[in-house]
Amino acid sequence: MSFAAEPQQTGPAGAAGATGPGQAARAGDAVPVRALRGVRAVVFDTDGVITDSARVHAAAWKEAFDACLRAWRERSGGTGSGGGPDRFRPFDVQEDYRRHVDGRSRIDGAAAFLASRGLDLPLGTPQDPPGDGTVRAVAARKEELFTDALREHGVDAWPGTVRLLRVLRRAGTPMAVISASRHARELLSGAGVLEMFDAVVDGREAARLRLPGKPDPAVFLEAARRLGVPAPETAVVEDALAGVEAGRRGGFGLVVGVDRTAGPTSARDLRDHGADVVVRDLAELLTESGAGTGGEGTAERGTPREDVGRHEEG
């Protein structure tokens, strides 16, 4: 079974209104698929789900990590424990980002990746300047690079996501947005979608409340609490493995995995970590009104999702 989806979008839109020719008119004829109609509220992740900012994060991490790896290779003479010379191979913006960094706080992501390469760097202090001697120094370098890129280029919202947000907003569905990033409000405002959400729990709020990071569900549970809807009646929409795992651990009624990478195992990995439904674009969570309640245009919890929004793997 697959969704009766809109044609796939090839890239993000600019502001919320720039969703492509004719989409605003079609949004009035669309309704959420059955899976979403079974929940009372929706909590969205930011990077990679709403905004096309995951690629900017990944590029900043690559520059910061690769500089660190080069420095430590030179210090060790290109060898050492924890994997030999291959431990210094460049950061992969798809697999390394997806497996170790995506969805985590900067410190947790930096520590996870460095540990995966056998680099046992000290944590350091929040005052560490950008560099390669501590986990916090590497994270500070990434933050510097990301902030520069964000201010120079900005980020856009994904058209399919904007369309879904409009339909849910028109239906009166409470919506919250979460992010491990302290830049979430800036990202959402720049993309023109901040006002669509009833609650925002970003990296600053998580730090203030001392909420543990994903895959702990604390940030999602806080968002649901602010919406006044219990987790079993709320959907989580995430693109990160740590995020879908958090949704599963939190007992949310529906966990939607967004597979932007379309890698050979990416959809399966999302399901294995807790996604009930996997889509390539959030417009797949809409169907035209009057399309019926069975067959295509529906999504049932637990249905295999290799075929959703993609050709069959093979």
Tab-separated table of C-alpha atoms in Angstrom, residues 178 201 206 209-226 246-247 249-250 252:
chain	number	residue	atom	x	y	z
A	178	ILE	CA	11.334	21.326	18.356
A	201	VAL	CA	11.004	24.123	22.167
A	206	ALA	CA	16.027	22.677	26.249
A	209	LEU	CA	14.906	23.410	31.294
A	210	ARG	CA	17.878	21.021	31.389
A	211	LEU	CA	16.140	18.586	29.065
A	212	PRO	CA	18.308	15.679	27.891
A	213	GLY	CA	18.879	15.413	24.156
A	214	LYS	CA	17.562	12.851	21.703
A	215	PRO	CA	17.092	9.896	21.700
A	216	ASP	CA	15.628	10.813	25.085
A	217	PRO	CA	12.011	11.927	24.405
A	218	ALA	CA	12.068	14.825	26.894
A	219	VAL	CA	11.980	17.634	24.304
A	220	PHE	CA	9.055	16.038	22.451
A	221	LEU	CA	7.161	15.436	25.673
A	222	GLU	CA	7.676	19.072	26.668
A	223	ALA	CA	6.305	20.195	23.297
A	224	ALA	CA	3.229	17.959	23.686
A	225	ARG	CA	2.737	19.281	27.220
A	226	ARG	CA	2.702	22.848	25.910
A	246	ALA	CA	12.839	9.481	20.832
A	247	GLY	CA	9.310	9.434	19.440
A	249	ARG	CA	10.477	5.924	23.524
A	250	GLY	CA	8.049	8.708	24.366
A	252	PHE	CA	3.745	8.949	20.785
